[in-house]
Amino acid sequence: MTGEPAGGSRLVRPRVGHIQFLNCLPLYWGLVHSGALMDVELTKDTPDRLNEALVRGDLDIGPISLVEYLRHADDLIALPNIAVGSDGPVLSVALISAVPLERIRSVALGSTSRTGVLLAQILLEDELGLAPTYARMPPDLPLMLREADAAVLIGDVALRAVHDAERAGSAHPLHVVDLGAAWRNWSGLPMVFAVWAARRDFAQAHPGVVKEVHDAFRGSLDLALRQLDTVARHAARWEAFDAATLTRYFTTLDFSLGDRQLEGLMAFAGRAAARGVVPPRARIVFADV
Amino acid sequence: MTGEPAGGSRLVRPRVGHIQFLNCLPLYWGLVHSGALMDVELTKDTPDRLNEALVRGDLDIGPISLVEYLRHADDLIALPNIAVGSDGPVLSVALISAVPLERIRSVALGSTSRTGVLLAQILLEDELGLAPTYARMPPDLPLMLREADAAVLIGDVALRAVHDAERAGSAHPLHVVDLGAAWRNWSGLPMVFAVWAARRDFAQAHPGVVKEVHDAFRGSLDLALRQLDTVARHAARWEAFDAATLTRYFTTLDFSLGDRQLEGLMAFAGRAAARGVVPPRARIVFADV
């Protein structure tokens, strides 16, 4: 990594967010093993809290839920070619119902992250013609289903629920809808759940740092993706999933942001705008890195 | 790293503390570059807050001020061959006075960490025969010296103050006493400011994990010490010191805990016990790693 133009004052390490879910473990592995971690002030947290921190200006760069990015696009600038998405099943963004889908009348939301929630709303309201009520709750599936007909979960708890449902097969008492797969069914496109963005004021003041962080992220991800078996085997020691399950999850996720992913992103942005959740002409603007 | 005996339940990553001061930057460098960071749940914080967290049981393993270790030795077990100390000047534990030392009547303490504070008290009371008052304050030197004749600083702010005093030479308006050098003058021995310890209950339940963390720490430190110029050059980009100053600091620090260091530690423990700050027969017990 190289510095800002010579003669400038001493730099401050960029304050960077990191999602402390399994979906971003390959990125973290790469940040550690490339040594790039030394050059950022990393805050690990849930996606919801990282969204808030980036919007509030407590972070300079970080992942952000697609809907939150679109709602705050004036203050943010996206990093190209890195995202968390899926081209079909995602395994970790799920609607889980204790009743047949068409009978869902109440939904517990395990996250404020609007992207997963909005996908569930599109499914229930636009596709199934239902009008359920929604309530935010801690992401604890049994508790959620005691209070509501269905639950929207994201992240590791969703992965666990999908995993358990798959293993139980038809004996499983719950209906599990993979919202990445559902989106693909309607749209024929990949889904982008989160992008990485820098605060626009930070990017204007420190374009070199934004480029470096982007290079480090992309390089770290590529490093990890080249040795996913090792990443999964190592992580399986500490995580509640075996190495095969982790490898499958990591390869199911789509960390790219190419033309098809952008097409999916814009299609989703259109539906979000139609529902009034994001501004009508919200669009994604990329940093010139 | 190897796991616990086969057949055991899934492990939980050990909760490990890390001092977010420059003195522990070589250790962090090693943890990143060896990949060992993947196997711990690292909490970075000030020494004071890490002391409290380890004593309270919010951390399983971490650095702890020597005095705090001795006060809580029943609940803790030390890791061999790793410490933060110095055999002479330490550069970052300092008494800084606006008046000649013999005229000090009030002292502002920039940390609750008892080891540095106790060294200053030994200097002022036992060696100089003074009886100043003490008050805790945030570690901001100009503010401290507005309220008191002298200040005790540890860590990066102390390093800055010592550095500025050295550069100003005899023109410097403040009297700076390096407390590592002062201890060496009285005792002829190295000073140990902090040791690493595990909670005793954690070590009994997970001896294999404690051994692994110790191996990882020691290996990470050795990795960094073999390439200190690289560590310093890299760190100088972000820190408020140039690479030469950082290299000097890292080589001034003594991360070992051999026979001489233990002799210094026991001599200090004796003085602490004589002052009633630690139990009379407080001693250090090492984990069998």
Coordinates of C-alpha atoms in Angstrom, one line a residue:
Chain A
M1 CA 0.0 0.0 0.0
T2 CA 1.2 3.5 -0.7
G3 CA 0.4 6.6 1.2
E4 CA -1.3 9.9 0.4
P5 CA 0.7 12.4 -1.7
A6 CA 4.0 13.2 0.0
G7 CA 4.1 16.3 2.2
G8 CA 0.6 15.8 3.6
S9 CA 0.1 15.5 7.3
R10 CA 0.1 12.2 9.1
L11 CA -2.9 10.0 8.2
V12 CA -5.4 8.6 10.5
R13 CA -6.3 5.0 10.1
P14 CA -9.7 4.7 8.3
R15 CA -12.5 3.5 10.6
V16 CA -13.8 0.5 8.8
G17 CA -16.9 -1.7 9.6
H18 CA -17.0 -5.4 9.4
I19 CA -20.0 -7.7 9.6
Q20 CA -19.5 -10.2 12.4
F21 CA -21.5 -12.9 10.6
L22 CA -20.2 -16.0 8.8
N23 CA -20.9 -14.4 5.4
C24 CA -18.0 -12.0 5.9
L25 CA -15.6 -14.5 7.5
P26 CA -13.8 -15.1 4.2
L27 CA -13.1 -11.3 4.0
Y28 CA -11.8 -11.3 7.5
W29 CA -9.6 -14.3 6.9
G30 CA -8.1 -12.4 3.9
L31 CA -7.6 -9.2 5.9
V32 CA -5.7 -11.1 8.6
H33 CA -3.7 -13.3 6.2
S34 CA -2.7 -10.4 3.9
G35 CA -1.8 -8.2 6.9
A36 CA -4.2 -5.6 5.6
L37 CA -5.8 -5.5 9.0
M38 CA -2.9 -3.4 10.3
D39 CA -4.0 -0.5 8.1
V40 CA -7.6 -0.2 9.3
E41 CA -9.4 0.5 12.6
L42 CA -11.9 -2.3 12.4
T43 CA -15.2 -2.3 14.1
K44 CA -17.0 -5.7 14.1
D45 CA -20.7 -5.6 14.6
T46 CA -24.1 -6.6 13.3
P47 CA -25.2 -5.3 9.9
D48 CA -27.9 -3.1 11.6
R49 CA -25.4 -1.4 13.8
L50 CA -22.8 -1.0 11.1
N51 CA -25.5 0.6 8.8
E52 CA -26.3 3.1 11.5
A53 CA -22.6 3.8 12.3
L54 CA -21.8 4.5 8.6
V55 CA -24.8 6.7 8.1
R56 CA -24.1 8.6 11.3
G57 CA -20.4 9.2 10.4
D58 CA -18.9 7.0 13.1
L59 CA -17.4 4.8 10.4
D60 CA -15.6 6.0 7.2
I61 CA -16.0 2.9 5.1
G62 CA -18.1 -0.2 5.6
P63 CA -20.7 -2.6 4.4
I64 CA -24.2 -1.3 4.2
S65 CA -27.6 -2.9 3.5
L66 CA -28.6 -2.1 -0.1
V67 CA -31.8 -0.3 1.0
E68 CA -29.9 1.8 3.5
Y69 CA -27.3 2.7 0.9
L70 CA -30.1 3.8 -1.5
R71 CA -31.8 5.9 1.2
H72 CA -28.5 7.7 2.1
A73 CA -26.9 7.7 -1.4
D74 CA -26.3 11.5 -1.2
D75 CA -23.8 11.0 1.7
L76 CA -22.2 7.8 0.4
I77 CA -20.2 6.5 -2.5
A78 CA -20.1 2.8 -3.3
L79 CA -17.0 0.6 -3.8
P80 CA -17.0 -1.3 -7.1
N81 CA -16.8 -5.0 -7.5
I82 CA -17.6 -6.1 -3.9
A83 CA -20.9 -7.0 -2.4
V84 CA -22.8 -9.7 -0.5
G85 CA -25.4 -11.3 -2.6
S86 CA -26.5 -14.5 -4.3
D87 CA -27.5 -15.7 -7.7
G88 CA -30.3 -18.0 -6.4
P89 CA -30.4 -19.4 -2.8
V90 CA -28.5 -17.4 -0.3
L91 CA -29.1 -19.8 2.7
S92 CA -29.0 -16.9 5.3
V93 CA -31.8 -14.6 4.4
A94 CA -35.1 -16.4 5.1
L95 CA -38.7 -16.2 5.8
I96 CA -39.7 -19.0 8.2
S97 CA -43.3 -19.7 8.8
A98 CA -45.2 -21.8 11.3
V99 CA -48.3 -21.8 9.0
P100 CA -48.8 -22.2 5.3
L101 CA -47.5 -19.1 3.5
E102 CA -50.9 -17.9 2.4
R103 CA -52.2 -17.9 6.0
I104 CA -49.4 -15.6 7.3
R105 CA -51.0 -12.7 9.2
S106 CA -48.2 -11.5 11.4
V107 CA -44.4 -11.4 10.8
A108 CA -41.7 -11.0 13.4
L109 CA -38.6 -9.2 12.0
G110 CA -35.3 -10.2 13.5
S111 CA -33.4 -7.3 12.0
T112 CA -34.1 -3.7 11.1
S113 CA -32.0 -4.3 7.9
R114 CA -34.5 -3.1 5.3
T115 CA -33.2 -5.2 2.4
G116 CA -34.2 -8.6 3.8
V117 CA -37.4 -7.2 5.3
L118 CA -38.3 -5.6 2.0
L119 CA -37.7 -8.8 0.1
A120 CA -40.1 -10.6 2.5
Q121 CA -42.7 -7.8 2.1
I122 CA -42.5 -8.1 -1.7
L123 CA -43.0 -11.8 -1.4
L124 CA -45.9 -11.6 1.1
E125 CA -47.7 -8.5 -0.3
D126 CA -46.9 -8.2 -4.0
E127 CA -46.5 -11.9 -4.8
L128 CA -48.9 -13.6 -2.4
G129 CA -51.4 -10.7 -2.0
L130 CA -51.3 -10.8 1.8
A131 CA -51.3 -7.9 4.2
P132 CA -49.6 -9.1 7.4
T133 CA -48.6 -6.9 10.4
Y134 CA -44.9 -6.6 11.2
A135 CA -43.1 -6.2 14.5
R136 CA -39.4 -6.0 15.3
M137 CA -38.1 -8.6 17.8
P138 CA -34.7 -10.1 18.8
P139 CA -33.6 -12.7 16.4
D140 CA -34.6 -15.8 18.4
L141 CA -36.7 -18.1 16.2
P142 CA -38.8 -20.0 18.9
L143 CA -39.7 -16.7 20.6
M144 CA -40.5 -15.0 17.3
L145 CA -42.8 -17.8 16.3
R146 CA -44.5 -17.7 19.7
E147 CA -45.5 -14.1 18.9
A148 CA -46.1 -14.2 15.2
D149 CA -47.0 -16.6 12.3
A150 CA -43.7 -16.1 10.6
A151 CA -40.2 -14.7 11.1
V152 CA -37.7 -12.9 8.9
L153 CA -34.1 -13.9 9.8
I154 CA -30.8 -12.9 8.4
G155 CA -27.2 -14.0 9.1
D156 CA -26.0 -16.9 11.2
V157 CA -29.4 -17.6 12.9
A158 CA -31.0 -17.8 9.4
L159 CA -28.3 -20.1 8.2
R160 CA -28.9 -22.4 11.2
A161 CA -32.7 -22.4 10.6
V162 CA -32.3 -23.2 6.9
H163 CA -29.7 -25.9 7.7
D164 CA -32.0 -27.5 10.3
A165 CA -34.9 -27.5 7.9
E166 CA -32.9 -29.1 5.1
R167 CA -31.7 -31.8 7.4
A168 CA -35.2 -32.6 8.6
G169 CA -36.6 -32.6 5.1
S170 CA -40.3 -33.1 4.8
A171 CA -40.4 -33.9 8.5
H172 CA -39.6 -30.3 9.4
P173 CA -42.5 -28.5 11.0
L174 CA -41.7 -25.1 9.5
H175 CA -42.0 -23.6 6.0
V176 CA -38.7 -22.0 5.0
V177 CA -38.4 -19.6 2.1
D178 CA -34.9 -18.7 1.0
L179 CA -35.4 -15.1 0.0
G180 CA -32.4 -15.1 -2.4
A181 CA -34.0 -18.0 -4.3
A182 CA -37.4 -16.3 -4.2
W183 CA -36.0 -13.1 -5.8
R184 CA -34.3 -15.1 -8.5
N185 CA -37.6 -16.8 -9.2
W186 CA -39.4 -13.6 -9.9
S187 CA -36.7 -11.6 -11.5
G188 CA -34.4 -14.1 -13.0
L189 CA -31.6 -11.9 -11.5
P190 CA -29.0 -12.1 -8.7
M191 CA -29.9 -10.4 -5.5
V192 CA -27.5 -7.9 -3.8
F193 CA -28.1 -7.7 -0.1
A194 CA -25.3 -5.4 0.9
V195 CA -22.7 -3.2 -0.8
W196 CA -19.6 -1.5 0.6
A197 CA -19.5 2.3 0.7
A198 CA -17.4 5.2 1.9
R199 CA -18.8 8.4 3.3
R200 CA -18.6 10.9 0.5
D201 CA -16.9 13.5 2.6
F202 CA -14.2 11.0 3.6
A203 CA -13.7 9.8 0.1
Q204 CA -13.3 13.4 -1.1
A205 CA -10.7 14.2 1.6
H206 CA -8.8 10.8 1.3
P207 CA -9.3 9.3 -2.1
G208 CA -6.0 7.4 -1.8
V209 CA -7.1 5.8 1.4
V210 CA -10.5 4.7 -0.1
K211 CA -8.6 3.1 -3.0
E212 CA -6.3 1.3 -0.7
V213 CA -9.1 0.0 1.5
H214 CA -10.9 -1.2 -1.6
D215 CA -7.8 -2.9 -3.0
A216 CA -7.2 -4.5 0.4
F217 CA -10.8 -5.7 0.6
R218 CA -10.9 -7.1 -2.9
G219 CA -7.4 -8.6 -2.5
S220 CA -8.4 -10.2 0.9
L221 CA -11.5 -11.6 -0.6
D222 CA -9.7 -13.1 -3.5
L223 CA -7.1 -14.6 -1.2
A224 CA -9.8 -16.3 0.9
L225 CA -11.8 -17.4 -2.1
R226 CA -8.7 -19.2 -3.5
Q227 CA -8.5 -21.3 -0.4
L228 CA -12.1 -21.6 0.8
D229 CA -11.5 -25.2 2.1
T230 CA -8.8 -24.0 4.4
V231 CA -10.9 -21.1 5.6
A232 CA -13.9 -23.4 6.2
R233 CA -11.9 -26.1 7.9
H234 CA -10.3 -23.5 10.2
A235 CA -13.6 -21.7 11.0
A236 CA -15.4 -25.0 11.7
R237 CA -13.3 -25.4 14.8
W238 CA -15.1 -22.5 16.4
E239 CA -18.3 -22.1 14.6
A240 CA -21.6 -24.1 15.0
F241 CA -21.3 -25.6 11.4
D242 CA -19.0 -28.2 10.0
A243 CA -16.5 -27.5 7.3
A244 CA -18.6 -28.9 4.4
T245 CA -21.5 -26.7 5.4
L246 CA -19.3 -23.6 5.6
T247 CA -17.7 -24.3 2.3
R248 CA -21.1 -24.7 0.7
Y249 CA -22.2 -21.4 2.3
F250 CA -19.1 -19.5 1.2
T251 CA -19.4 -20.7 -2.4
T252 CA -23.2 -20.0 -2.4
L253 CA -22.6 -16.4 -1.6
D254 CA -21.8 -14.0 -4.4
F255 CA -19.2 -11.4 -3.4
S256 CA -19.0 -9.9 -6.9
L257 CA -20.8 -6.8 -8.3
G258 CA -20.7 -7.3 -12.0
D259 CA -23.2 -6.3 -14.7
R260 CA -25.8 -9.0 -13.8
Q261 CA -25.6 -8.1 -10.1
L262 CA -26.0 -4.4 -11.0
E263 CA -29.0 -5.3 -13.1
G264 CA -30.5 -7.2 -10.1
L265 CA -29.6 -4.3 -7.8
M266 CA -31.4 -1.8 -10.0
A267 CA -34.5 -4.1 -10.4
F268 CA -34.7 -4.3 -6.6
A269 CA -34.1 -0.5 -6.3
G270 CA -37.1 0.0 -8.6
R271 CA -39.3 -2.2 -6.5
A272 CA -38.1 -0.5 -3.4
A273 CA -38.9 2.9 -4.9
A274 CA -42.3 1.8 -6.0
R275 CA -43.1 1.0 -2.4
G276 CA -41.8 4.3 -1.3
V277 CA -39.0 2.8 0.8
V278 CA -36.2 4.5 -1.1
P279 CA -36.2 7.8 -3.1
P280 CA -37.7 7.5 -6.6
R281 CA -34.5 8.0 -8.6
A282 CA -32.1 6.5 -6.0
R283 CA -29.1 5.1 -7.8
I284 CA -25.7 3.7 -7.0
V285 CA -22.6 5.9 -7.6
F286 CA -19.2 4.2 -7.5
A287 CA -15.9 5.6 -6.2
D288 CA -13.3 6.1 -8.8
V289 CA -10.8 3.6 -7.5
Chain B
M1 CA -2.8 -25.1 16.5
T2 CA -4.5 -28.3 17.6
G3 CA -7.8 -28.7 19.3
E4 CA -9.0 -30.0 22.6
P5 CA -9.2 -33.8 23.0
A6 CA -11.4 -35.3 20.3
G7 CA -14.9 -36.0 21.2
G8 CA -15.4 -32.8 23.2
S9 CA -18.1 -30.4 22.4
R10 CA -17.5 -27.5 20.1
L11 CA -15.1 -24.9 21.5
V12 CA -15.8 -21.3 22.1
R13 CA -13.1 -18.9 20.9
P14 CA -11.2 -17.6 24.0
R15 CA -12.0 -14.0 24.9
V16 CA -8.6 -12.3 24.8
G17 CA -7.5 -8.8 25.8
H18 CA -5.1 -6.7 23.9
I19 CA -3.5 -3.3 25.0
Q20 CA -4.2 -0.7 22.4
F21 CA -1.0 1.1 23.0
L22 CA 2.2 1.1 20.9
N23 CA 3.9 -1.1 23.5
C24 CA 1.8 -4.1 22.3
L25 CA 1.8 -3.2 18.6
P26 CA 4.6 -5.8 17.9
L27 CA 2.4 -8.5 19.4
Y28 CA -0.6 -7.4 17.3
W29 CA 1.5 -7.4 14.2
G30 CA 2.5 -11.0 14.9
L31 CA -1.0 -12.0 15.7
V32 CA -2.1 -10.7 12.3
H33 CA 0.8 -11.9 10.3
S34 CA 0.8 -15.4 11.8
G35 CA -3.0 -15.7 11.3
A36 CA -3.4 -16.4 15.1
L37 CA -5.9 -13.6 15.3
M38 CA -8.5 -16.0 13.7
D39 CA -8.5 -18.1 16.8
V40 CA -9.2 -15.5 19.4
E41 CA -12.0 -13.1 20.2
L42 CA -9.8 -10.0 20.6
T43 CA -10.9 -7.0 22.7
K44 CA -8.6 -4.0 22.3
D45 CA -8.7 -1.5 25.1
T46 CA -6.7 0.5 27.6
P47 CA -4.7 -1.4 30.2
D48 CA -7.0 -0.1 33.0
R49 CA -10.2 -1.4 31.3
L50 CA -8.5 -4.7 30.4
N51 CA -7.4 -5.2 34.0
E52 CA -11.0 -4.8 35.1
A53 CA -12.4 -7.0 32.4
L54 CA -10.0 -9.9 33.2
V55 CA -10.7 -9.6 37.0
R56 CA -14.4 -9.4 36.4
G57 CA -14.4 -12.5 34.1
D58 CA -15.4 -10.7 30.9
L59 CA -12.1 -11.8 29.4
D60 CA -10.5 -15.3 29.6
I61 CA -6.9 -14.3 29.0
G62 CA -5.2 -11.0 28.8
P63 CA -2.5 -8.6 29.9
I64 CA -2.8 -7.3 33.4
S65 CA -0.9 -4.7 35.4
L66 CA 1.5 -6.5 37.8
V67 CA 0.0 -5.0 40.9
E68 CA -3.5 -6.0 39.8
Y69 CA -2.3 -9.5 39.1
L70 CA -0.8 -9.8 42.6
R71 CA -4.0 -8.4 44.1
H72 CA -6.1 -11.0 42.3
A73 CA -3.6 -13.9 42.2
D74 CA -6.1 -16.4 43.6
D75 CA -8.4 -16.0 40.5
L76 CA -5.6 -15.9 37.9
I77 CA -2.7 -17.9 36.6
A78 CA 0.2 -16.2 34.8
L79 CA 1.6 -17.2 31.3
P80 CA 5.3 -17.8 31.4
N81 CA 7.9 -16.0 29.3
I82 CA 5.8 -13.0 28.2
A83 CA 5.5 -9.6 29.9
V84 CA 5.9 -5.9 29.3
G85 CA 8.8 -4.5 31.1
S86 CA 12.2 -2.8 30.8
D87 CA 15.7 -3.3 32.0
G88 CA 16.3 0.4 32.5
P89 CA 14.5 3.2 30.7
V90 CA 11.0 2.2 29.5
L91 CA 10.2 5.5 27.8
S92 CA 6.4 5.2 28.4
V93 CA 5.9 5.2 32.2
A94 CA 6.9 8.6 33.5
L95 CA 6.6 11.1 36.3
I96 CA 6.4 14.5 34.7
S97 CA 6.8 17.5 37.0
A98 CA 6.4 21.2 36.5
V99 CA 8.4 21.9 39.7
P100 CA 11.7 20.4 41.0
L101 CA 11.0 16.9 42.2
E102 CA 11.6 17.8 45.9
R103 CA 8.9 20.4 45.7
I104 CA 6.2 18.1 44.4
R105 CA 3.1 18.4 46.7
S106 CA 0.3 17.2 44.4
V107 CA 0.3 14.5 41.7
A108 CA -2.3 13.9 38.9
L109 CA -2.6 10.3 38.0
G110 CA -3.5 9.6 34.3
S111 CA -4.3 6.0 34.9
T112 CA -5.7 3.8 37.7
S113 CA -3.1 1.2 36.7
R114 CA -1.4 0.6 40.1
T115 CA 2.0 -0.5 38.9
G116 CA 3.1 2.8 37.4
V117 CA 1.3 4.7 40.2
L118 CA 3.0 2.6 42.8
L119 CA 6.4 3.2 41.2
A120 CA 5.8 6.9 41.3
Q121 CA 4.8 6.7 45.0
I122 CA 7.9 4.7 45.9
L123 CA 10.0 7.4 44.2
L124 CA 8.2 10.3 45.8
E125 CA 7.6 8.9 49.3
D126 CA 10.2 6.3 50.0
E127 CA 13.1 7.7 48.0
L128 CA 12.5 11.4 48.2
G129 CA 10.6 11.5 51.6
L130 CA 7.7 13.5 50.2
A131 CA 4.0 13.2 51.1
P132 CA 2.1 14.5 48.1
T133 CA -1.6 14.2 47.5
Y134 CA -2.8 12.2 44.5
A135 CA -5.9 12.6 42.2
R136 CA -7.0 10.7 39.2
M137 CA -7.5 12.7 36.0
P138 CA -7.8 12.0 32.3
P139 CA -4.4 11.6 30.7
D140 CA -4.0 15.0 29.3
L141 CA -0.7 16.5 30.4
P142 CA -1.4 20.3 30.1
L143 CA -4.7 19.9 32.0
M144 CA -3.0 17.7 34.6
L145 CA -0.2 20.2 35.2
R146 CA -2.8 22.9 35.6
E147 CA -4.3 21.0 38.5
A148 CA -1.2 19.5 40.1
D149 CA 2.6 19.9 40.4
A150 CA 3.3 16.6 38.6
A151 CA 1.7 13.9 36.6
V152 CA 2.1 10.2 36.2
L153 CA 1.5 9.1 32.6
I154 CA 1.7 5.6 31.0
G155 CA 1.5 4.5 27.4
D156 CA 1.5 6.6 24.3
V157 CA 0.9 9.9 26.0
A158 CA 3.9 9.2 28.2
L159 CA 6.0 8.2 25.2
R160 CA 5.1 11.5 23.6
A161 CA 6.0 13.5 26.7
V162 CA 9.4 11.7 27.1
H163 CA 10.1 12.2 23.4
D164 CA 9.3 15.9 23.5
A165 CA 11.4 16.4 26.6
E166 CA 14.4 14.6 25.0
R167 CA 14.2 16.6 21.8
A168 CA 14.0 19.9 23.7
G169 CA 17.0 18.9 25.9
S170 CA 17.8 21.4 28.7
A171 CA 15.4 23.9 27.1
H172 CA 12.5 21.7 28.2
P173 CA 10.4 23.3 30.9
L174 CA 9.4 20.1 32.6
H175 CA 11.2 17.5 34.7
V176 CA 10.7 14.0 33.3
V177 CA 11.5 10.9 35.3
D178 CA 11.5 7.6 33.4
L179 CA 10.1 5.3 36.1
G180 CA 11.7 2.2 34.5
A181 CA 15.1 3.8 34.8
A182 CA 14.4 5.0 38.3
W183 CA 13.5 1.5 39.4
R184 CA 16.6 0.1 37.8
N185 CA 18.7 2.7 39.7
W186 CA 17.4 1.6 43.1
S187 CA 17.1 -2.1 42.6
G188 CA 19.6 -2.9 39.9
L189 CA 16.8 -5.1 38.4
P190 CA 14.5 -5.0 35.4
M191 CA 11.0 -3.8 36.0
V192 CA 7.9 -5.8 35.0
F193 CA 4.9 -3.5 34.4
A194 CA 2.4 -6.1 33.1
V195 CA 2.1 -9.8 32.8
W196 CA -0.3 -12.0 30.8
A197 CA -2.7 -14.2 32.8
A198 CA -5.6 -16.5 32.3
R199 CA -8.6 -16.8 34.6
R200 CA -7.9 -19.9 36.8
D201 CA -11.3 -21.4 36.2
F202 CA -10.9 -20.9 32.4
A203 CA -7.4 -22.5 32.5
Q204 CA -8.7 -25.5 34.5
A205 CA -11.6 -26.0 32.0
H206 CA -9.6 -25.4 28.8
P207 CA -5.9 -26.1 29.5
G208 CA -5.3 -26.8 25.8
V209 CA -6.7 -23.4 24.7
V210 CA -4.5 -21.6 27.2
K211 CA -1.5 -23.4 25.9
E212 CA -2.4 -22.5 22.3
V213 CA -3.0 -18.8 23.1
H214 CA 0.3 -18.7 24.9
D215 CA 2.1 -20.4 22.0
A216 CA 0.4 -18.0 19.6
F217 CA 1.3 -14.9 21.7
R218 CA 4.9 -16.0 22.1
G219 CA 5.2 -17.0 18.4
S220 CA 3.6 -13.7 17.3
L221 CA 5.9 -11.7 19.4
D222 CA 9.0 -13.6 18.2
L223 CA 7.8 -13.1 14.6
A224 CA 7.5 -9.3 15.1
L225 CA 10.8 -9.0 17.0
R226 CA 12.6 -10.6 14.1
Q227 CA 11.4 -7.9 11.8
L228 CA 11.0 -4.8 14.1
D229 CA 12.2 -2.4 11.4
T230 CA 9.3 -3.5 9.1
V231 CA 6.8 -3.3 12.0
A232 CA 8.0 0.2 12.9
R233 CA 8.1 1.4 9.3
H234 CA 4.6 0.2 8.7
A235 CA 3.3 1.6 12.0
A236 CA 5.0 5.0 11.4
R237 CA 2.5 5.6 8.6
W238 CA -0.4 5.9 11.1
E239 CA 1.2 6.7 14.4
A240 CA 2.5 10.0 15.7
F241 CA 6.1 8.8 15.8
D242 CA 8.6 8.2 13.1
A243 CA 10.0 4.7 12.3
A244 CA 13.3 5.3 14.1
T245 CA 11.5 6.4 17.3
L246 CA 9.2 3.4 17.1
T247 CA 12.1 0.9 16.5
R248 CA 14.0 2.4 19.5
Y249 CA 10.8 2.1 21.7
F250 CA 10.2 -1.5 20.6
T251 CA 13.7 -2.5 21.3
T252 CA 13.8 -0.7 24.6
L253 CA 10.8 -2.7 25.9
D254 CA 11.5 -6.0 27.4
F255 CA 8.8 -8.6 26.5
S256 CA 10.6 -11.5 28.2
L257 CA 10.0 -12.9 31.7
G258 CA 13.2 -14.8 32.6
D259 CA 15.1 -15.2 35.9
R260 CA 16.2 -11.6 36.2
Q261 CA 12.8 -10.2 35.3
L262 CA 11.2 -12.5 37.9
E263 CA 13.7 -11.3 40.5
G264 CA 12.7 -7.7 39.6
L265 CA 9.1 -8.7 39.8
M266 CA 9.5 -10.2 43.3
A267 CA 11.4 -7.2 44.5
F268 CA 8.7 -5.0 43.4
A269 CA 6.0 -7.3 44.9
G270 CA 7.9 -7.0 48.2
R271 CA 7.8 -3.2 48.2
A272 CA 4.1 -3.3 47.1
A273 CA 3.3 -5.7 50.0
A274 CA 5.3 -3.5 52.5
R275 CA 3.0 -0.6 51.5
G276 CA -0.1 -2.8 51.9
V277 CA -1.1 -2.5 48.2
V278 CA -0.9 -6.3 47.6
P279 CA -1.3 -9.2 50.0
P280 CA 1.8 -9.9 52.1
R281 CA 2.7 -13.2 50.4
A282 CA 1.3 -12.5 47.0
R283 CA 3.3 -14.5 44.4
I284 CA 3.1 -15.4 40.8
V285 CA 2.0 -18.8 39.7
F286 CA 2.5 -19.9 36.1
A287 CA 0.2 -22.0 33.9
D288 CA 1.8 -25.3 32.9
V289 CA 2.0 -24.6 29.2

